[in-house]
Short mmCIF file of C-alpha atoms in Angstrom, two decimals:
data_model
loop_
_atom_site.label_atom_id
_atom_site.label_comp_id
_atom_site.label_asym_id
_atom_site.label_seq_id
_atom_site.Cartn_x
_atom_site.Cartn_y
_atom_site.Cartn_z
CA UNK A 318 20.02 88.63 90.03
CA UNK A 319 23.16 90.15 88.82
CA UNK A 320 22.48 93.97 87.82
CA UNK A 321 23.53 95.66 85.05
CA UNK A 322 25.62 98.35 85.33
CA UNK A 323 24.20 101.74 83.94
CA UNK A 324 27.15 103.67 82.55
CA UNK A 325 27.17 107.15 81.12
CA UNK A 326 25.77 107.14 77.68
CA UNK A 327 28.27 107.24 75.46
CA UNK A 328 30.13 104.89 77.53
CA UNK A 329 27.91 102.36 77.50
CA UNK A 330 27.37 102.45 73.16
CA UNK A 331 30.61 101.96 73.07
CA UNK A 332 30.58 99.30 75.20
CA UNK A 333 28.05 97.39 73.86
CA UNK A 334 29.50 98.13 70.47
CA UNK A 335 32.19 95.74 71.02
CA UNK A 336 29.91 92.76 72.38
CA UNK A 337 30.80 89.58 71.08
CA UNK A 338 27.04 89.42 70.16
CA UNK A 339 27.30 92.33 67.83
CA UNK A 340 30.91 91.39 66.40
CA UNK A 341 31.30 90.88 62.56
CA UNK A 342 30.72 87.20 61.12
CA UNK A 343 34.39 87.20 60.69
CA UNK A 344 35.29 88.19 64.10
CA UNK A 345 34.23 85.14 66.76
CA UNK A 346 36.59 85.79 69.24
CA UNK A 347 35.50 89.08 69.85
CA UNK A 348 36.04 89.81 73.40
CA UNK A 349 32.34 89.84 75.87
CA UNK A 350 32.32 93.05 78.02
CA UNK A 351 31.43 92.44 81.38
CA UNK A 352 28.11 94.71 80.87
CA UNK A 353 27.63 92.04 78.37
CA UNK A 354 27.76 88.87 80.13
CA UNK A 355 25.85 90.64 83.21
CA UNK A 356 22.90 91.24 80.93
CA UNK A 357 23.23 87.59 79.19
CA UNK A 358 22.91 86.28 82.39
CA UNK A 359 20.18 88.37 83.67
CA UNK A 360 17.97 87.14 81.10
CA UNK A 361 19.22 83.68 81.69
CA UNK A 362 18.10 83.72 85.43
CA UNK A 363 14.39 85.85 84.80
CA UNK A 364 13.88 82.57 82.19
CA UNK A 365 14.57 80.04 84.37
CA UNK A 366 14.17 81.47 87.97
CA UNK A 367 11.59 83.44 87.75
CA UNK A 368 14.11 86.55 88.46
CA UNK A 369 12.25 89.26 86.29
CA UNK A 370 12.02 92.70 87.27
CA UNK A 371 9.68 93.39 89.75
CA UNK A 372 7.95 95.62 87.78
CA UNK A 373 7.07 92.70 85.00
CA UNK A 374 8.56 94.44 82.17
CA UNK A 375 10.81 91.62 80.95
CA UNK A 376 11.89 91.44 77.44
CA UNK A 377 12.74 88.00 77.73
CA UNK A 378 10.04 86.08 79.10
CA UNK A 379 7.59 84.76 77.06
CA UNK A 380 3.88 84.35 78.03
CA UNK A 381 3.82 81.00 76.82
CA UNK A 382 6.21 78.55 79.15
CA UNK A 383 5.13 75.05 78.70
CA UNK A 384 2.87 72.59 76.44
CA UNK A 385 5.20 72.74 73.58
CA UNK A 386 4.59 69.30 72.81
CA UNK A 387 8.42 69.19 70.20
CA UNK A 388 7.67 72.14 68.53
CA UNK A 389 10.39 73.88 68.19
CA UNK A 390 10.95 77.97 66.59
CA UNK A 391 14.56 78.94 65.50
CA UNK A 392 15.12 82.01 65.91
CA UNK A 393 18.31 84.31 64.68
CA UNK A 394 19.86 87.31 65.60
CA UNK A 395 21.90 90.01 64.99
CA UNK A 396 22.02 89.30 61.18
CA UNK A 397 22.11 89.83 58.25
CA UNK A 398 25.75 88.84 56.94
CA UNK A 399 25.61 88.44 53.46
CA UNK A 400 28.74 86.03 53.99
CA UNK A 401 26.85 83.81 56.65
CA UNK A 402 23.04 84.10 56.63
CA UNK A 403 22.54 82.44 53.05
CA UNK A 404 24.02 79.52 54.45
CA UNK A 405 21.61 79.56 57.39
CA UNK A 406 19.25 79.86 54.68
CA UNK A 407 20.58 77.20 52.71
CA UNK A 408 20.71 74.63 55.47
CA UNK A 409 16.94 75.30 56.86
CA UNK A 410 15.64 74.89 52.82
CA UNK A 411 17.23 72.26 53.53
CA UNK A 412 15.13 70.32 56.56
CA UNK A 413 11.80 72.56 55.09
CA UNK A 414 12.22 74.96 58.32
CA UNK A 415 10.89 78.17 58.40
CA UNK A 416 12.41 80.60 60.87
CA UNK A 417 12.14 83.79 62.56
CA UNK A 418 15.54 86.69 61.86
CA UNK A 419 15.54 89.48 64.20
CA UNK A 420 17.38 92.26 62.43
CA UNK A 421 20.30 94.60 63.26
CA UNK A 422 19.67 97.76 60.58
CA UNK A 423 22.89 98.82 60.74
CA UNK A 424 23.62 95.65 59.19
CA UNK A 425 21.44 96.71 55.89
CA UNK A 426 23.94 98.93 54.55
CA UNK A 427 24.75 97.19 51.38
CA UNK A 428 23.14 95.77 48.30
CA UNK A 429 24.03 92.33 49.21
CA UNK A 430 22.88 92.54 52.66
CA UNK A 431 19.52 93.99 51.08
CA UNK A 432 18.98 91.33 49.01
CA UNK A 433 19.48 88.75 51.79
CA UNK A 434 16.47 90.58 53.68
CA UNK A 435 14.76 89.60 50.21
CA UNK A 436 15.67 85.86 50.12
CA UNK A 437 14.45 86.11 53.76
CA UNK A 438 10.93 86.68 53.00
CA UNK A 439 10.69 85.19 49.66
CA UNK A 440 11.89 81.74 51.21
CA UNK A 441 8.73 82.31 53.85
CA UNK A 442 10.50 83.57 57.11
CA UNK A 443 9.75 86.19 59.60
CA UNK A 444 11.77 89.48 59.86
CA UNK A 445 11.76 91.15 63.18
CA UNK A 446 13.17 94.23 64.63
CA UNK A 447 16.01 93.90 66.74
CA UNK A 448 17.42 97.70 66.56
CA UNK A 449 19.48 99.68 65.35
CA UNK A 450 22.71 98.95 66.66
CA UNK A 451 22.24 96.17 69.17
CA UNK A 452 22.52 98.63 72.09
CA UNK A 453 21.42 97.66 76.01
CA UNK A 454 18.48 99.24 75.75
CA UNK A 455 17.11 99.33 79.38
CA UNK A 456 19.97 102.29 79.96
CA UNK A 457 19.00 104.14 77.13
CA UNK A 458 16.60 107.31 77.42
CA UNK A 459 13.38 106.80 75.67
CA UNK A 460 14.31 108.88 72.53
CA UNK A 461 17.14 106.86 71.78
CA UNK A 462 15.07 103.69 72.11
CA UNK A 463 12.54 104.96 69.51
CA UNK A 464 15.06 105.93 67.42
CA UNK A 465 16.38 102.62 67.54
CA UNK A 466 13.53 100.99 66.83
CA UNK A 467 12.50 103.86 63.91
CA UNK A 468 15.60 103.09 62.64
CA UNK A 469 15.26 99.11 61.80
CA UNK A 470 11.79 99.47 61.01
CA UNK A 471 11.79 102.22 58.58
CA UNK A 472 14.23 99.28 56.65
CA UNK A 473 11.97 96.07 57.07
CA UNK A 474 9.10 98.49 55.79
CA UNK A 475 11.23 99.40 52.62
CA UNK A 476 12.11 95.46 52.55
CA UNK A 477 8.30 95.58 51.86
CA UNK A 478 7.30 93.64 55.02
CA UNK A 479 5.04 94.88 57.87
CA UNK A 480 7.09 93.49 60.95
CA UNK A 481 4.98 92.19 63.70
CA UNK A 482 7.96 91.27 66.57
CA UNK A 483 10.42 92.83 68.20
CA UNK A 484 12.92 91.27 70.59
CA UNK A 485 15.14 93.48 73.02
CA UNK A 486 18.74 92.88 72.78
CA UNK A 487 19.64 90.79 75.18
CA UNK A 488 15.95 90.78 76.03
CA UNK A 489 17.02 93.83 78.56
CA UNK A 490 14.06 96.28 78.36
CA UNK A 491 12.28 99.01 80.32
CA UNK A 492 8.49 99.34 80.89
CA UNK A 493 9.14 102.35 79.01
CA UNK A 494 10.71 101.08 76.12
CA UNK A 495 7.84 97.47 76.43
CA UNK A 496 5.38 100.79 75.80
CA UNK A 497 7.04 102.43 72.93
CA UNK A 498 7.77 98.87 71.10
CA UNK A 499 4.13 98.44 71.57
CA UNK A 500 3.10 101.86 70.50
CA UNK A 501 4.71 101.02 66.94
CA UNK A 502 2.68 97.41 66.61
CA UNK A 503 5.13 94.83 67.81
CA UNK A 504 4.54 92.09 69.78
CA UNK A 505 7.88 91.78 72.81
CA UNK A 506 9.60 88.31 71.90
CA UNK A 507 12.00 86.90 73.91
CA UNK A 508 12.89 83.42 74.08
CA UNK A 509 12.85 79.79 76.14
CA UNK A 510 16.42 78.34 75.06
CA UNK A 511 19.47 80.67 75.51
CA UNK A 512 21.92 78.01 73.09
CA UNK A 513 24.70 80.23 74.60
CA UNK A 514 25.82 80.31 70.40
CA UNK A 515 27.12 83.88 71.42
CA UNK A 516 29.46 82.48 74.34
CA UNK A 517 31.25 79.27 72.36
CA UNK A 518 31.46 82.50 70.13
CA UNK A 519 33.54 84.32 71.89
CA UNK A 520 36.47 81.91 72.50
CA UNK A 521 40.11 82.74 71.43
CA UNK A 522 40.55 81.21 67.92
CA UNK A 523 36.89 80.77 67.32
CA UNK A 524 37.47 76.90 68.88
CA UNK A 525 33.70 76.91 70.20
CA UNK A 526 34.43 76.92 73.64
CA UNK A 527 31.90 78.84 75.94
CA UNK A 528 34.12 79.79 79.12
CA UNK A 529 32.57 80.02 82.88
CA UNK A 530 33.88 83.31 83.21
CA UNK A 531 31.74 84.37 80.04
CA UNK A 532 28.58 82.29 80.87
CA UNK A 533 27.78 80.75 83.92
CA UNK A 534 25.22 78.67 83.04
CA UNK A 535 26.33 76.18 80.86
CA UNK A 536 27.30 73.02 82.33
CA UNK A 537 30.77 71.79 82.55
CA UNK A 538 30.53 68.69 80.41
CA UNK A 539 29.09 70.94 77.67
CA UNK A 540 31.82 73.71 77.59
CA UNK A 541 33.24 72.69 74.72
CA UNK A 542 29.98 71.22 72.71
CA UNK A 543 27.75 73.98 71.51
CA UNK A 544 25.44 71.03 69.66
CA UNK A 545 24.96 68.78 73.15
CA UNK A 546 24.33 71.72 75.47
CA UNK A 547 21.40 73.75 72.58
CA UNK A 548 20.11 70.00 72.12
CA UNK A 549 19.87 69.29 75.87
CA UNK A 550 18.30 72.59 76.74
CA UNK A 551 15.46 71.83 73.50
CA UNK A 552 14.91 68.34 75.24
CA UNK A 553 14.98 69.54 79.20
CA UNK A 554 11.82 72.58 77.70
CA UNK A 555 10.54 69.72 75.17
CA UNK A 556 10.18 73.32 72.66
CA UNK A 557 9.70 76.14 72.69
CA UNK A 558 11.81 79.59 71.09
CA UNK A 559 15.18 78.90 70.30
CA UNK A 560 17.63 81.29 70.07
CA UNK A 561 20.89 81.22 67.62
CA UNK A 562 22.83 84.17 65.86
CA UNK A 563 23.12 83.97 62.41
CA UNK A 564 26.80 86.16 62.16
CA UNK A 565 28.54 83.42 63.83
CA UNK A 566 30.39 80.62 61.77
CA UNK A 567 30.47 78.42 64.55
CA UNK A 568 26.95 78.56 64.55
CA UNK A 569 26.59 78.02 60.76
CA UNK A 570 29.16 75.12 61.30
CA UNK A 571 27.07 73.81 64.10
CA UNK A 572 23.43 74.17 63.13
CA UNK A 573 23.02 71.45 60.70
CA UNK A 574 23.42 68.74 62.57
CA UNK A 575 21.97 70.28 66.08
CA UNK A 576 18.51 70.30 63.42
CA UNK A 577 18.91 66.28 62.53
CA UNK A 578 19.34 65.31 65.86
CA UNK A 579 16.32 67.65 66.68
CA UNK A 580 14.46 65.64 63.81
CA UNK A 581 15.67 62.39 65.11
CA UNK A 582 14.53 62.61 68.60
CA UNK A 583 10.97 63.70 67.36
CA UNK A 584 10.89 67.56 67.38
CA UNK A 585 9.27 69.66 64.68
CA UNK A 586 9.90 73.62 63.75
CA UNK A 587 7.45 76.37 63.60
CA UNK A 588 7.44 79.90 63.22
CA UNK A 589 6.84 82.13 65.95
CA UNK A 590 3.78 83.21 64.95
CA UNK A 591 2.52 79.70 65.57
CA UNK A 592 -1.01 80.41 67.38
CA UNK A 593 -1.10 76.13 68.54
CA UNK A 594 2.25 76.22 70.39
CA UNK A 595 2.48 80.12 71.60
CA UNK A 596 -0.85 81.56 71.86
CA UNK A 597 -0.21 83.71 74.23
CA UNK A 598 2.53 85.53 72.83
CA UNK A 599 0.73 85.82 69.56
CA UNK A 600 -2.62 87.25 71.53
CA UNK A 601 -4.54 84.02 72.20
CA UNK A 602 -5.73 83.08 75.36
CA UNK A 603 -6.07 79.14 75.55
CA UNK A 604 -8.87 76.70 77.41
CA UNK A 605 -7.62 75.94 80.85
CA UNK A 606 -5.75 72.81 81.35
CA UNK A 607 -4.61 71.16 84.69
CA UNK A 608 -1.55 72.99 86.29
CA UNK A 609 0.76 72.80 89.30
CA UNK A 610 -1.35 73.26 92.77
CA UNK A 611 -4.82 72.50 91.13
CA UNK A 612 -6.64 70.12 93.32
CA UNK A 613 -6.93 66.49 92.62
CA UNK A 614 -7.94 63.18 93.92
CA UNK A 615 -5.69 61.20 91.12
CA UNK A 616 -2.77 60.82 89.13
CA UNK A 617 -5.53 61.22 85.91
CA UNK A 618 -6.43 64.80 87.02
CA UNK A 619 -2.96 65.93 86.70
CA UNK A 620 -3.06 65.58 82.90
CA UNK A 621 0.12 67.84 81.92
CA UNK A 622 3.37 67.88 81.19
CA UNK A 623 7.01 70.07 81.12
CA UNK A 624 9.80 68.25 79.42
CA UNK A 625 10.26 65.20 80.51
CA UNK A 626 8.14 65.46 83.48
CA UNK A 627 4.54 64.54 83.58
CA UNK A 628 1.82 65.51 86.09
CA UNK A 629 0.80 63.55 88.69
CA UNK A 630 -1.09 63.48 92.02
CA UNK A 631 0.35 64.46 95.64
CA UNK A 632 -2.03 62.68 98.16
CA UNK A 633 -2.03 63.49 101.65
CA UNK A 634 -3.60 63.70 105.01
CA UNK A 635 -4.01 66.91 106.71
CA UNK A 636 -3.35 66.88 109.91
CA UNK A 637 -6.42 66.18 112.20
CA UNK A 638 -8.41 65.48 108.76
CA UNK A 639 -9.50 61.61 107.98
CA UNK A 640 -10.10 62.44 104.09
CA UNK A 641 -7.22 62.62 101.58
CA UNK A 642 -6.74 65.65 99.53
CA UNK A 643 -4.12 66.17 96.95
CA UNK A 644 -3.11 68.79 94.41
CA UNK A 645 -0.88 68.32 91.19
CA UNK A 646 2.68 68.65 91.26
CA UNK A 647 5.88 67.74 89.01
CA UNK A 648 9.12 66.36 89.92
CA UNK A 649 11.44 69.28 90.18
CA UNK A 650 15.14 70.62 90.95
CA UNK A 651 15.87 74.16 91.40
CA UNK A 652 13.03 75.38 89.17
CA UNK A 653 9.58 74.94 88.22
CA UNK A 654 7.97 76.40 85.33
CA UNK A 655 4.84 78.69 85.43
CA UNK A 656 1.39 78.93 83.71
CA UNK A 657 -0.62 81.62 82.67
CA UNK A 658 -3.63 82.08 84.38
CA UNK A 659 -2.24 79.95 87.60
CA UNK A 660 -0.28 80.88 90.86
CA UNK A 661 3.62 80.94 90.47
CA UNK A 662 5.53 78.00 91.54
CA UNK A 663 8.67 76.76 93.76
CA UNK A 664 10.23 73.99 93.84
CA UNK A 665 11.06 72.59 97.32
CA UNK A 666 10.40 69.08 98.87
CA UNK A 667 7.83 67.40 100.17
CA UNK A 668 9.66 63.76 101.90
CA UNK A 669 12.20 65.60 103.63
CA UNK A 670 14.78 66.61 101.55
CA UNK A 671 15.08 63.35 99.26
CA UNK A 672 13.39 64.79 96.18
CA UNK A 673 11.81 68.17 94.76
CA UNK A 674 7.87 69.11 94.07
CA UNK A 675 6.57 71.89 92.56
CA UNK A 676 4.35 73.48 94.68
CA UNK A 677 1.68 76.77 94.14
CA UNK A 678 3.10 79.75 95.79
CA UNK A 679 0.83 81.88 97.87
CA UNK A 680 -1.14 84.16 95.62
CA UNK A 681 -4.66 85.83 94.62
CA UNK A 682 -4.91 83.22 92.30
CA UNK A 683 -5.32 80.54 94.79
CA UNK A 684 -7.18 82.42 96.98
CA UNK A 685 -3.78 82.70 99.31
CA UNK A 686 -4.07 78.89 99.37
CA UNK A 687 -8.03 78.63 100.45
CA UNK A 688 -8.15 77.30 96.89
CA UNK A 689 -6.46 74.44 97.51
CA UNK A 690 -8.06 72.13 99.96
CA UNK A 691 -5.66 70.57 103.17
CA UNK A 692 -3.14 73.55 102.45
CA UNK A 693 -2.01 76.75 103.87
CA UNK A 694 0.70 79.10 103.41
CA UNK A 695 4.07 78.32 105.03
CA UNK A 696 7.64 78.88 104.39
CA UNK A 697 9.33 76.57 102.25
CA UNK A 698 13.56 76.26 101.20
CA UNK A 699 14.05 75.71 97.65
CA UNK A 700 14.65 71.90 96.81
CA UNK A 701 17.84 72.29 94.77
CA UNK A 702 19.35 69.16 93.99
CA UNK A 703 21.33 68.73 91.28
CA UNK A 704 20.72 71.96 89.84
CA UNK A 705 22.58 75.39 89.78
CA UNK A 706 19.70 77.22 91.78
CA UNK A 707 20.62 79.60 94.72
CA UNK A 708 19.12 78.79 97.82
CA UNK A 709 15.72 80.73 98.48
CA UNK A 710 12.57 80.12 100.41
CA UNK A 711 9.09 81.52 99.87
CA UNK A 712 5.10 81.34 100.98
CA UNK A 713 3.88 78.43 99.16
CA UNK A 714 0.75 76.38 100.03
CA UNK A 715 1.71 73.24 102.18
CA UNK A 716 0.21 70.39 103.17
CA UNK A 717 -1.26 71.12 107.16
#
């Protein structure tokens, strides 16, 4: 995990001040500070690789990671711009969509942007609280985090909406500041699909190019195509939260048609506070269903799916045994997502290196792999494939 740099105080505000994620509507090419991309990217990697803080106060993650089944929740930031959130708002009256804006208060400071909070909720979105002034708040002391939270709130209240969710900047938070956000009501919401909207943001001449230098992650053929690389994430997650920001034109420009193709291939949008496709965020805890390193004697016991990938059935012969046992699994490179309630999971391969399997790691949860007959815990090296995963190795429970 890249770390992000704690600078002095007033430093660091000013810093952050001049992220290309907090630049005016009008100002795309706004340049990223490194602090910036270091925290982008940070949240990117505790998403997909399971980096979070070892403590477990992420303000990224979401509780819910799979069994989105299409359903989709767009989500915007930063706003509002009274020159390029009714637009936004035009084009999701459009396709019926109704969304979730996380709010910047210093961005209520006019009439117009006031009555854009208004159209917000009379047009059946969500407001949330994103802060005061869109600082990093994992380096701030704890004062300064309430009063950036007090801040925004005291507005959405005189908006004349209760807010229910809050989502971190960058989704960089403290345990601290996960305490004081909960103190006040709110429920932490972070997010499954990064669109990197920010980064093709940031190019010279607003061209919607999204640099390696500013984010990593995005692959190469997508650099210049904002609407492939948000579609292709949607499709590789099958759902989930989406995250955009509505200041940026190229988003505006963009989000249209990202939304048709959406509807094309089969996806539908919710709102966050959708209790069938993110219980657990919203305080639900589902039925158990079939996961990852659950034991099985067929393909049909493996009844789940993530993306693309559907469950299925590794059979095997321990060694010395004359009975097969078996436990699920999903194809995998790099990655593998987790479920609540079940042991984490790595992907690493089962055939000798010609193919990737999720696997349970070693945990409580299965009993340090007792649960899970014909296995025991032994070191595996991450299958990565194709994928942009660093090599790594962990306890995971093995075939004997």
């Amino acid at each position: 995990m890249k770390p992000v740099r704690i600078l002095p105080v007033g430093l660091s505000v000013a810093m952050v001040a001049l992220a290309g994620c907090s630049a005016p509507a009008d100002d795309d090419h706004a340049t990223v500070s490194d602090d910036t991309k270091a925290a982008w990217e940070d949240a990117y990697e505790q998403v997909e690789m399971g980096k979070a803080d070892s403590t477990g106060c992420s303000g990224v993650v979401v509780p819910d990671k799979s069994g989105f089944e299409k359903h989709v929740a767009l989500t915007f930031d930063d706003g509002p711009n009274p020159e390029t959130t009714p637009t936004v708002l035009d084009i999701l009256a459009q396709h019926g969509i109704k969304a979730t804006f996380f709010v910047n208060g210093m961005r209520v400071s006019s009439d117009a942007a006031r009555a854009v909070l208004q159209r917000i909720l009379a047009e059946g979105h969500i407001l949330g609280n994103h802060s005061q002034h869109h600082l990093n708040l994992k380096t701030q002391s704890i004062s300064k985090v309430d009063q950036e939270v007090k801040n925004t709130h005291d507005i959405l209240l005189a908006a004349g909406d209760t807010p229910k969710y809050f989502r971190f900047p960058f989704g960089s938070a403290s345990c601290g500041g996960i305490d004081l956000v909960h103190n006040y009501g709110y429920t932490v919401t972070g997010w499954h699909i990064d669109t990197g909207d920010w980064c093709y943001a940031s190019s010279a001449g607003g061209v919607g190019y999204c640099a390696p230098s500013t984010f990593q992650y995005v692959p190469d053929q997508y650099r210049g195509d904002l609407e492939g690389y948000a579609i292709s994430e949607v499709k590789r997650k099958n759902g989930g939260i989406m995250l955009f920001h509505d200041i940026h034109q190229n988003t505006v420009n963009h989000l249209d048609s990202i939304i048709s193709k959406l509807e094309a291939d089969g996806f539908t949008f919710v709102r966050v506070d959708d209790t069938s496709t993110f219980p657990l965020l919203n305080g639900i805890t589902p039925p158990p269903k079939p996961f990852v390193g659950d034991p099985c004697a067929s393909d049909a016991d493996c009844n789940f799916s993530e993306g693309s990938q559907q469950g299925s059935c590794y059979l095997f012969t321990p060694t010395g045994g004359s009975q097969q046992a078996g436990f699920c699994t999903l194809a995998c490179e790099g990655v593998c997502p987790d479920s609540y309630g079940k042991a984490p999971t790595f992907c690493t391969s089962l055939d000798g290196g010609q193919s990737g399997n999720c696997v349970s790691k070693q945990s409580s949860l299965n009993g340090e792999c007792s649960k899970i007959p014909g296995t025991s815990a032994q070191t595996a090296d991450r299958f990565i494939g194709s994928s942009s995963a660093s090599p790594s190795s962990t306890m995971a429970c093995l075939p004997n």
